[in-house]
PDB file of C-alpha atoms in Angstrom:
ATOM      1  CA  UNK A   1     151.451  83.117  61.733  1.00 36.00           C
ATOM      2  CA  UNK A   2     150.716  85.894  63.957  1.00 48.00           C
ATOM      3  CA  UNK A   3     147.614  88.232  63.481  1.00 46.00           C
ATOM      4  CA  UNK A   4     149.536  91.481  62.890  1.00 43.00           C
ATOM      5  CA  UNK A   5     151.708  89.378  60.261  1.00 43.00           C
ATOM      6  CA  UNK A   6     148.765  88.320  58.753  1.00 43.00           C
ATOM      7  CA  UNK A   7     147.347  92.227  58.498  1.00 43.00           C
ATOM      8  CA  UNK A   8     150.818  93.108  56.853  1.00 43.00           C
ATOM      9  CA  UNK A   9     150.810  90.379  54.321  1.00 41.00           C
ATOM     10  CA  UNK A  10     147.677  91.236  53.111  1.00 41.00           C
ATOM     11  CA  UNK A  11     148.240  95.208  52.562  1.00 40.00           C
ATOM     12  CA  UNK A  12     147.203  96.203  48.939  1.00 35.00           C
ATOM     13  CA  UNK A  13     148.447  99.244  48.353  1.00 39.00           C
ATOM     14  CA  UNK A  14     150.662 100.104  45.487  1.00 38.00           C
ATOM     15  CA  UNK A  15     153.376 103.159  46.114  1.00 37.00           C
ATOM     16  CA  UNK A  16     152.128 106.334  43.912  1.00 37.00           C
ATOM     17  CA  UNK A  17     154.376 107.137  40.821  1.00 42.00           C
ATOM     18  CA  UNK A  18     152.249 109.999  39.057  1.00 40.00           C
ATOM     19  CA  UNK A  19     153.787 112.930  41.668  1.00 46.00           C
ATOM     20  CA  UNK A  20     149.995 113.589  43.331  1.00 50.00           C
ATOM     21  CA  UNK A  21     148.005 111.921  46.629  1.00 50.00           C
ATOM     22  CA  UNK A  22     144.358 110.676  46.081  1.00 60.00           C
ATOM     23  CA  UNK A  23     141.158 111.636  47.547  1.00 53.00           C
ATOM     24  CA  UNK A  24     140.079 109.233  50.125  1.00 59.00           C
ATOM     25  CA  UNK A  25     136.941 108.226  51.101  1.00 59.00           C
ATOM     26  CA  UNK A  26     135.142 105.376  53.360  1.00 70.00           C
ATOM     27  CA  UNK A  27     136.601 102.964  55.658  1.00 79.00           C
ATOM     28  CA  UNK A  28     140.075 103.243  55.511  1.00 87.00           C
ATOM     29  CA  UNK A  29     139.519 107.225  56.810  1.00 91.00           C
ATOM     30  CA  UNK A  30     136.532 106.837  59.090  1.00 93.00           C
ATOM     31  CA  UNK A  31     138.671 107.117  62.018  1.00 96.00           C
ATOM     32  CA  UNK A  32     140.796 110.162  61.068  1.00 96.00           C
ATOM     33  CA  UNK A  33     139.558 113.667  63.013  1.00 96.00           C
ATOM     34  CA  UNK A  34     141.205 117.363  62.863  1.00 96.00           C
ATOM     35  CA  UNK A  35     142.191 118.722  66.297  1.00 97.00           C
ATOM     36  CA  UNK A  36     140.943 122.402  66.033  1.00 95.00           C
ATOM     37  CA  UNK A  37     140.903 125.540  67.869  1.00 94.00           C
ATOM     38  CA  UNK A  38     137.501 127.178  68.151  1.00 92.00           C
ATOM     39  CA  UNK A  39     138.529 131.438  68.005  1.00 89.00           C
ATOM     40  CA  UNK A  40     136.487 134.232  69.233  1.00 88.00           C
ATOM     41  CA  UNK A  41     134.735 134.820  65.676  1.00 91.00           C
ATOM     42  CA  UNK A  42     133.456 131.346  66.100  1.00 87.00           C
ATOM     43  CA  UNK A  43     135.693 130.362  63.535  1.00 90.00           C
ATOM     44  CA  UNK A  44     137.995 127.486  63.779  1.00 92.00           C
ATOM     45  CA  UNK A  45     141.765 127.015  63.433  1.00 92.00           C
ATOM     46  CA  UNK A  46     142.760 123.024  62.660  1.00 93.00           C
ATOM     47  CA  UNK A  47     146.152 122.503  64.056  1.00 94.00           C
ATOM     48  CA  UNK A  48     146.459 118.633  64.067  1.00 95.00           C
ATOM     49  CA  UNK A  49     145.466 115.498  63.164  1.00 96.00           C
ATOM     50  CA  UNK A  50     144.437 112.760  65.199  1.00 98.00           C
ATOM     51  CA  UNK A  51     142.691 109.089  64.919  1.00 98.00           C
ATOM     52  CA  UNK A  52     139.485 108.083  66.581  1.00 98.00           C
ATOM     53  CA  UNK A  53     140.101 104.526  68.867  1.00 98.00           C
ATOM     54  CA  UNK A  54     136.925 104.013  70.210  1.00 98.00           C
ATOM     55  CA  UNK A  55     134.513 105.764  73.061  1.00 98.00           C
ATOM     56  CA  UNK A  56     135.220 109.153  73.544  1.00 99.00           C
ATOM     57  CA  UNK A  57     139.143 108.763  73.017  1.00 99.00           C
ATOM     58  CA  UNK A  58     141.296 110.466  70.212  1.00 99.00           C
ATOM     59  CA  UNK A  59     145.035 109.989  69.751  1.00 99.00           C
ATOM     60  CA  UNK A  60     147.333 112.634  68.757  1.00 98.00           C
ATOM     61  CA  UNK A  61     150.681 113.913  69.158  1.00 96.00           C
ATOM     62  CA  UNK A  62     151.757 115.580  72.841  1.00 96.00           C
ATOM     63  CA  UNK A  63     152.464 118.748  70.503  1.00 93.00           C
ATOM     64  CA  UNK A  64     149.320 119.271  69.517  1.00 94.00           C
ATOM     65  CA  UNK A  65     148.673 120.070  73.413  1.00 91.00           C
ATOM     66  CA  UNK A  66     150.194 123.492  73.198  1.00 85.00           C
ATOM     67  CA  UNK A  67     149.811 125.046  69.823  1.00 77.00           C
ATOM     68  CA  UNK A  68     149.869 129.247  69.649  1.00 73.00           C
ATOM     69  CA  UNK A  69     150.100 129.012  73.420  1.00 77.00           C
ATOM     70  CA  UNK A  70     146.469 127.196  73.480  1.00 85.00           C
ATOM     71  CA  UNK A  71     145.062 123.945  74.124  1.00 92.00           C
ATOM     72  CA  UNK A  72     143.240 122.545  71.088  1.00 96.00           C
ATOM     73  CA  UNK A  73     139.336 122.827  72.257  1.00 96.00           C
ATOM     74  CA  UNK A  74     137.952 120.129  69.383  1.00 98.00           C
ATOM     75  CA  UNK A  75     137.866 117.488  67.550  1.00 98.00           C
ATOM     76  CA  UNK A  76     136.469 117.294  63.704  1.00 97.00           C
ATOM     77  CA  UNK A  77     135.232 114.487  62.790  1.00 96.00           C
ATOM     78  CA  UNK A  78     133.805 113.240  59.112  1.00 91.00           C
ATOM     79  CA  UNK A  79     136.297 115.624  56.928  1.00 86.00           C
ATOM     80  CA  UNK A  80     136.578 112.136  54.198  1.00 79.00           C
ATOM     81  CA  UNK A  81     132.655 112.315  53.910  1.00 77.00           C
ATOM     82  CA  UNK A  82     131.915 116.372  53.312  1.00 76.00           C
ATOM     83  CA  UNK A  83     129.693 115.998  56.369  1.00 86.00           C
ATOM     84  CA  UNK A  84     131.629 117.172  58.852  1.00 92.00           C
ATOM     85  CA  UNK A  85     130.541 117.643  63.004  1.00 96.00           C
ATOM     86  CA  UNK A  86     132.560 119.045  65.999  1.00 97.00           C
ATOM     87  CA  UNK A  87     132.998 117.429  69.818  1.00 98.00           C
ATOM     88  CA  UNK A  88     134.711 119.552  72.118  1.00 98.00           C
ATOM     89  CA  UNK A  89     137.690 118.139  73.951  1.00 98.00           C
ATOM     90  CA  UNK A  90     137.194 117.801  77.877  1.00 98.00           C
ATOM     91  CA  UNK A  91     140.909 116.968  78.344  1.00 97.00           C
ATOM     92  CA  UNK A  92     143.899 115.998  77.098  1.00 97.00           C
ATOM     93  CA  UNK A  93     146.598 113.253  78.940  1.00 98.00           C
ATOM     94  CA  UNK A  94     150.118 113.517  77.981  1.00 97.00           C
ATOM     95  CA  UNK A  95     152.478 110.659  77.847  1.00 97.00           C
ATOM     96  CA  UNK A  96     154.048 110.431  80.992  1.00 96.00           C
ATOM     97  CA  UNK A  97     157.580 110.906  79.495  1.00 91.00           C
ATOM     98  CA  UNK A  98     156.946 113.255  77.296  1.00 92.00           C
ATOM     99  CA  UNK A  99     158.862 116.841  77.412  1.00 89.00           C
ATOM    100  CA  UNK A 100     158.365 119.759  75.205  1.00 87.00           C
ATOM    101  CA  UNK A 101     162.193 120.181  74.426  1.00 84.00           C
ATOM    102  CA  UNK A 102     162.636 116.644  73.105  1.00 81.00           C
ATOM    103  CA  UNK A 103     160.919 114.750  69.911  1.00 80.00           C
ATOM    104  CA  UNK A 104     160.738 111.776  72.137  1.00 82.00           C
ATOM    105  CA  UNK A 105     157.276 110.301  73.233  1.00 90.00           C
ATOM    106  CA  UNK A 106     154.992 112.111  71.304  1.00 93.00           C
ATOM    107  CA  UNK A 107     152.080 110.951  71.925  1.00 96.00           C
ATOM    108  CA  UNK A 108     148.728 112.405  73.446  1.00 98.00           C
ATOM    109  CA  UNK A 109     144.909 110.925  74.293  1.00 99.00           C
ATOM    110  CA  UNK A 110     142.592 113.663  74.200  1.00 98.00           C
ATOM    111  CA  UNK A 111     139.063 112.752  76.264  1.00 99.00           C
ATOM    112  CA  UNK A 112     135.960 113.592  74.197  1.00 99.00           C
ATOM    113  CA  UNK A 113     133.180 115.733  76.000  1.00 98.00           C
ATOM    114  CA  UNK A 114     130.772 113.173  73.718  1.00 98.00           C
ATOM    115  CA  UNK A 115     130.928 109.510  71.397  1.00 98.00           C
ATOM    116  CA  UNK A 116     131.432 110.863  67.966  1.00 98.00           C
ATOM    117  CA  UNK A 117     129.265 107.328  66.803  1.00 97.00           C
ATOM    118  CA  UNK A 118     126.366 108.581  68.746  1.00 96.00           C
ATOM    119  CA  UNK A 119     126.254 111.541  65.572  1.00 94.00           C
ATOM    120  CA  UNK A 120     127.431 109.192  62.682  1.00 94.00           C
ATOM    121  CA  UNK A 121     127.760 105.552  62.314  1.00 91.00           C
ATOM    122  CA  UNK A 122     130.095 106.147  59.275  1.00 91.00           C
ATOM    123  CA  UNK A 123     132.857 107.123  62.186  1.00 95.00           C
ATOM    124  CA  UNK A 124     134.932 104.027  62.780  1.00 94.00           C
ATOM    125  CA  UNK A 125     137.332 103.097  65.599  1.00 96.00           C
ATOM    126  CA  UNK A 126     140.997 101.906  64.078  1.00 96.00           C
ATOM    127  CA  UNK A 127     143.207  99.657  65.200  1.00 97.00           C
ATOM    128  CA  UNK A 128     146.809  99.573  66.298  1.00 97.00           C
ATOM    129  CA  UNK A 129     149.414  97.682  64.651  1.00 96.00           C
ATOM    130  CA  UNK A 130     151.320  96.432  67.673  1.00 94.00           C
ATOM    131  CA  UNK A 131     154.293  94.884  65.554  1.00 92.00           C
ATOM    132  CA  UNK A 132     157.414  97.181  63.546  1.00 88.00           C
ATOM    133  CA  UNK A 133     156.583  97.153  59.501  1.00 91.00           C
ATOM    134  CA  UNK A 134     159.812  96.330  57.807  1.00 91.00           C
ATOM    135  CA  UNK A 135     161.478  98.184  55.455  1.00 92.00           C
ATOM    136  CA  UNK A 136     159.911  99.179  52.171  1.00 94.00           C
ATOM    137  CA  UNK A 137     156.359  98.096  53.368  1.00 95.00           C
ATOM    138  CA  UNK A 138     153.899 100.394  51.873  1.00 95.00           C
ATOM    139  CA  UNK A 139     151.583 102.530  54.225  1.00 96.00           C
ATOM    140  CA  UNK A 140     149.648 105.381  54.151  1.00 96.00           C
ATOM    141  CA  UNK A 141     149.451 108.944  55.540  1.00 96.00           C
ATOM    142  CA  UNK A 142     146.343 110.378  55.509  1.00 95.00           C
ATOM    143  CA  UNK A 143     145.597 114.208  56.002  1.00 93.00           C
ATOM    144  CA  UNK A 144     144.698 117.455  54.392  1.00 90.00           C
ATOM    145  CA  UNK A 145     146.309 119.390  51.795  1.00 83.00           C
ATOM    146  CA  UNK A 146     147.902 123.159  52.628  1.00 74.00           C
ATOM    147  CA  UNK A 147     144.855 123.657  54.509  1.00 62.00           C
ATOM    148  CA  UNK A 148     142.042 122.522  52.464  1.00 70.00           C
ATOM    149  CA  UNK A 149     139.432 120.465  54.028  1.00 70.00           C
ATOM    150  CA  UNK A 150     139.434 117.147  51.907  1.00 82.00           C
ATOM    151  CA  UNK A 151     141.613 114.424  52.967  1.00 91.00           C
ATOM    152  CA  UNK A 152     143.722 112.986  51.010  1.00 91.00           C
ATOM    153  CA  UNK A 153     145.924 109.317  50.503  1.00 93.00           C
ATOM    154  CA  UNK A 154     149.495 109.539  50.449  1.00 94.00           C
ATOM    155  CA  UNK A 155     151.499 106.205  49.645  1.00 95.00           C
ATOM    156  CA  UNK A 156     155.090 105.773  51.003  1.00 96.00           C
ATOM    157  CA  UNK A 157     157.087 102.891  51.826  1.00 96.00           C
ATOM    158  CA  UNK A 158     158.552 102.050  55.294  1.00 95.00           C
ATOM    159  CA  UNK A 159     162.694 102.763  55.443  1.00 93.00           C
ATOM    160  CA  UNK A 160     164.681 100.705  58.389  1.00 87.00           C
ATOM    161  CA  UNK A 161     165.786 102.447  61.414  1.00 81.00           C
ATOM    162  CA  UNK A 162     169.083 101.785  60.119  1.00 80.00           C
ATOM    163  CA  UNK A 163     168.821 103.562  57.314  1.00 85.00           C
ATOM    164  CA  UNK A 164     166.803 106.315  58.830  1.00 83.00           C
ATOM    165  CA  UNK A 165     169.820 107.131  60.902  1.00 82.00           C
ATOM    166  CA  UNK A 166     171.754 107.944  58.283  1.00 84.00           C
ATOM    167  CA  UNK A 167     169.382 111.070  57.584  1.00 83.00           C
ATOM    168  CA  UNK A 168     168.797 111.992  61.561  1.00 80.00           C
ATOM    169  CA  UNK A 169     172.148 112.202  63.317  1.00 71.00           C
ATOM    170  CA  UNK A 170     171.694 113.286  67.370  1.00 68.00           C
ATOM    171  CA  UNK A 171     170.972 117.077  67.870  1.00 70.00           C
ATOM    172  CA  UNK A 172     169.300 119.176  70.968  1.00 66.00           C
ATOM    173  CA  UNK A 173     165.592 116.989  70.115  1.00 69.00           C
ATOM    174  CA  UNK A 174     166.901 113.725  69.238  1.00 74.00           C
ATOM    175  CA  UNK A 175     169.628 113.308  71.534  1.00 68.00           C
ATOM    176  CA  UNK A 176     169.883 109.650  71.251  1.00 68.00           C
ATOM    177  CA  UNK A 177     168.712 109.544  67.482  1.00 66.00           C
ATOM    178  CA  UNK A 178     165.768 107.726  66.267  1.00 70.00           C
ATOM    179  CA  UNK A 179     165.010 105.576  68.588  1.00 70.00           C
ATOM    180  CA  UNK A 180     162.325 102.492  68.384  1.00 65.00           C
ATOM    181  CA  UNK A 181     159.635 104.900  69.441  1.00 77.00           C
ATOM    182  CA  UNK A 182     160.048 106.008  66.112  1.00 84.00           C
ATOM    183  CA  UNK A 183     159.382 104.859  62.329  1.00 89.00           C
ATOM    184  CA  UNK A 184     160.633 106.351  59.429  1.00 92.00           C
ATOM    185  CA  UNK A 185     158.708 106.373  55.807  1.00 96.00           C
ATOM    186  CA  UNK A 186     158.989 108.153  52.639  1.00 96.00           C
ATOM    187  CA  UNK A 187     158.010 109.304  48.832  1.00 96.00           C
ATOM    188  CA  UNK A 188     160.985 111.110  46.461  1.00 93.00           C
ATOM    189  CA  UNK A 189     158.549 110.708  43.705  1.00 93.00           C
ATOM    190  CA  UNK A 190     155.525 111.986  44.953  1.00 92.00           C
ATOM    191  CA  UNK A 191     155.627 116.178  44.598  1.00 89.00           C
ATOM    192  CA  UNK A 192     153.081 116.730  47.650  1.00 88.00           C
ATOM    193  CA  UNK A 193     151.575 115.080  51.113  1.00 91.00           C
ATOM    194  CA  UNK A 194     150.247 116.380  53.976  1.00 92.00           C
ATOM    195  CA  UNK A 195     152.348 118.631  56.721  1.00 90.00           C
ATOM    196  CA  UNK A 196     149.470 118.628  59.470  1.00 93.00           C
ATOM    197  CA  UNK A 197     151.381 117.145  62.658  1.00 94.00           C
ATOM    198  CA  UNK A 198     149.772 114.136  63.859  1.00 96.00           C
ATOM    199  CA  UNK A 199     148.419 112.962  60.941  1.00 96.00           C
ATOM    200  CA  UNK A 200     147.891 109.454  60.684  1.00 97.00           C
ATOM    201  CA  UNK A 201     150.536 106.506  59.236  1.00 98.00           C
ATOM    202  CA  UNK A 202     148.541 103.684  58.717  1.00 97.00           C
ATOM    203  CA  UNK A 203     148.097 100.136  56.268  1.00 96.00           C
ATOM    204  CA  UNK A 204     144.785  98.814  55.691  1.00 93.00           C
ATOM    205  CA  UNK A 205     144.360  95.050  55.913  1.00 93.00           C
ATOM    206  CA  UNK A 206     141.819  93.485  53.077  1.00 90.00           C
ATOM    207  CA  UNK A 207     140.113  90.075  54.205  1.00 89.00           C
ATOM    208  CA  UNK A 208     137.309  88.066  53.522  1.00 86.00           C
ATOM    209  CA  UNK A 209     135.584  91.621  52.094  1.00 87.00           C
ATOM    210  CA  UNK A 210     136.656  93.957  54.830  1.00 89.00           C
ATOM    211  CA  UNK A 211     138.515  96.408  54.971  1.00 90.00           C
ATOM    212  CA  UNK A 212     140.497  97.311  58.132  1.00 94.00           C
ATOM    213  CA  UNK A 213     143.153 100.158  59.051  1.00 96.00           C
ATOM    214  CA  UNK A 214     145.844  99.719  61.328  1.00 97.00           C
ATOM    215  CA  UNK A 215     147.145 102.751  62.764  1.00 98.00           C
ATOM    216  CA  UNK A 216     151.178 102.690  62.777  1.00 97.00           C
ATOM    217  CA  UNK A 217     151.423 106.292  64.032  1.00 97.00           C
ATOM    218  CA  UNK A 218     151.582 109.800  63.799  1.00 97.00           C
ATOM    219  CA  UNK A 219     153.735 112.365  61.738  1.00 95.00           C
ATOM    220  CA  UNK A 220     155.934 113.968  63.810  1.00 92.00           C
ATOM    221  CA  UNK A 221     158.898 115.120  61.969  1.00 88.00           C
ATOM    222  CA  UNK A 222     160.283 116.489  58.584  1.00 84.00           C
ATOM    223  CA  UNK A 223     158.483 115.697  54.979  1.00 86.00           C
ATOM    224  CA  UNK A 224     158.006 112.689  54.014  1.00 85.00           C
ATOM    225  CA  UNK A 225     157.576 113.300  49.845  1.00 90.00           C
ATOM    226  CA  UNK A 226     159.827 114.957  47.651  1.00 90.00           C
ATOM    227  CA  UNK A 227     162.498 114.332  49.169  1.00 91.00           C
ATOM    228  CA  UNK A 228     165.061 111.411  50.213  1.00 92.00           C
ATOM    229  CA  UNK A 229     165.263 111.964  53.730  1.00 91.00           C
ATOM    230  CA  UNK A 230     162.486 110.204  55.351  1.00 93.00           C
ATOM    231  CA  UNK A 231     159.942 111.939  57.561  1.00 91.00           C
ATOM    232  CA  UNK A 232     159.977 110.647  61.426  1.00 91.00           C
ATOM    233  CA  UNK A 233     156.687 109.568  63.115  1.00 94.00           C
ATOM    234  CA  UNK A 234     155.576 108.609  66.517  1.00 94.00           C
ATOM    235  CA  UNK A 235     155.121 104.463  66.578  1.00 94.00           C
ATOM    236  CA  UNK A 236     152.222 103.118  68.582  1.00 96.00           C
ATOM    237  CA  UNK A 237     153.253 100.068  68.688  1.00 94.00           C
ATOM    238  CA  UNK A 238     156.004 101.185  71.093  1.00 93.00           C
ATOM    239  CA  UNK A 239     153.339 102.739  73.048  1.00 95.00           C
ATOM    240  CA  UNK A 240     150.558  99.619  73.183  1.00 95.00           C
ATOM    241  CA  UNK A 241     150.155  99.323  77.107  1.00 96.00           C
ATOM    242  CA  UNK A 242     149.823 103.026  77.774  1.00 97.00           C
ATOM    243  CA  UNK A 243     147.812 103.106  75.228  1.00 98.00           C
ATOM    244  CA  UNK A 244     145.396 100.754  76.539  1.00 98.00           C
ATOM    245  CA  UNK A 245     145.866 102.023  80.210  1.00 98.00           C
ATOM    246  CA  UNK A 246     145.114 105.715  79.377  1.00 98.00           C
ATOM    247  CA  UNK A 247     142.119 104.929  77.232  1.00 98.00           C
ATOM    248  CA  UNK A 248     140.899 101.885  78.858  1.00 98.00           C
ATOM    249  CA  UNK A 249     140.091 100.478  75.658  1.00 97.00           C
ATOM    250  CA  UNK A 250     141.516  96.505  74.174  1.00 96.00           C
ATOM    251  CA  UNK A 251     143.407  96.716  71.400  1.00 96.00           C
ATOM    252  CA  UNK A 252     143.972  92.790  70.319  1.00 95.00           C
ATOM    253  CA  UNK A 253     144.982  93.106  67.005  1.00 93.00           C
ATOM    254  CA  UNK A 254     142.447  89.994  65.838  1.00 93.00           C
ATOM    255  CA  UNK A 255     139.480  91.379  68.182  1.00 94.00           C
ATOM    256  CA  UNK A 256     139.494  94.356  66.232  1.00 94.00           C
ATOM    257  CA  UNK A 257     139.365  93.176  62.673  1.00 94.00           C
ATOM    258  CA  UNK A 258     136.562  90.940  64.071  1.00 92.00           C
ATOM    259  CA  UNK A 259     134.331  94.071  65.019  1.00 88.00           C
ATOM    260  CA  UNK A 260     134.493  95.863  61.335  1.00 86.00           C
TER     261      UNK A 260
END
């Protein structure tokens, strides 16, 4: 059995039935950062999410790149923990494919100016899941609430790209549908999740007492609780050798379980 079947088969999660998310702490949301504008006032604005792989390198979603006609400047790292410490952003390389006017190729690596674990060793690199999660495997989506600062746990369960179609017929930014660059998840019964762009889909693996997430990818469109229609997200896995070329990082799927 392959190593990313192995890290599906041994997912324990169970899909939430009360109507709320859960706080979420430790390892399975030591990677996840907020992409942030830092204003004039010396305030900041968080318009994204994102997930730490490692180095100085920080994947988000190529929409992030260009939100209220700005660049995001930052990255926020340690929201799960309370303890929370900025890096600016030195640059950020679109996907080579990607354009504005489509959904299509989503994805983003934003360059740290500095190694976030040089500040924390709580901050964790994640992995990538390389393979497609079938339908009705449960995963997680991990992001703030309306704005507030803690992070919180919302579980959904994969839905087929057959099915998904059903929901997302072709218009002006999915001209050809969803496509295997995308993966499709949802919630009906759960009243509330996370609407920050780019927030992380992910499962955590449990083995021989670790505990290891495996990114699936990002939220890029629509809700993905309270409601049937599933929400749309950027898949990694259809993204695995850019990934590695941009970032210069290795993502083998067993390697990376090995180093947590």
């Amino acid at each position: 059995m392959k190593f990313y079947m192995l890290a599906l088969a041994l997912v324990l999660l169970a899909v939430a039935e009360t109507g709320t998310c859960q706080w979420v702490r430790g390892v399975e949301s030591s990677h996840v950062v907020q992409i942030g504008q830092r204003q004039p006032n010396g305030g900041v604005t968080i318009v994204c999410g994102g997930s730490y792989l490692g180095g100085k390198m920080v994947v988000l979603g190529a929409h992030c790149a260009n939100k209220n006609g700005r660049q995001p400047n930052l990255a926020r790292f340690g929201s799960s923990s309370g303890n929370t410490f900025d890096i600016p952003i030195a640059n950020i390389t679109l996907h080579y494919r990607y354009k504005p006017q489509f959904d299509y190729h989503n994805m983003a690596i934003a360059v740290l100016e500095r190694n976030p674990q040089i500040y924390s060793s709580a901050i964790r690199a994640a992995c990538i899941l390389k393979s497609h999660p079938k339908s009705n495997t449960p995963v997680q989506l991990i992001g703030p609430i309306a704005g507030a600062a803690q992070l919180e746990r919302a579980e959904l369960l994969a839905v087929g790209s057959e099915k998904c179609h059903e929901y997302y017929n072709p218009n002006r930014k999915l001209r050809f549908g969803v496509l295997l660059c995308c993966f499709c998840a949802r919630n009906a019964k759960l009243k509330r999740c996370t609407d920050l762009h780019s927030s992380p889909l992910q499962i955590v693996a449990r083995r021989s007492g670790k505990e290891v997430p495996y990114l699936i990818g990002h939220k890029s469109i629509g809700k993905s609780c309270d409601t049937s229609t599933p929400g749309i997200y950027t898949r990694y896995g259809s993204y695995y050798e850019w990934l590695e070329t941009v970032t210069g990082l290795d993502f083998d799927e067993k390697e990376c379980f090995a180093r947590y």
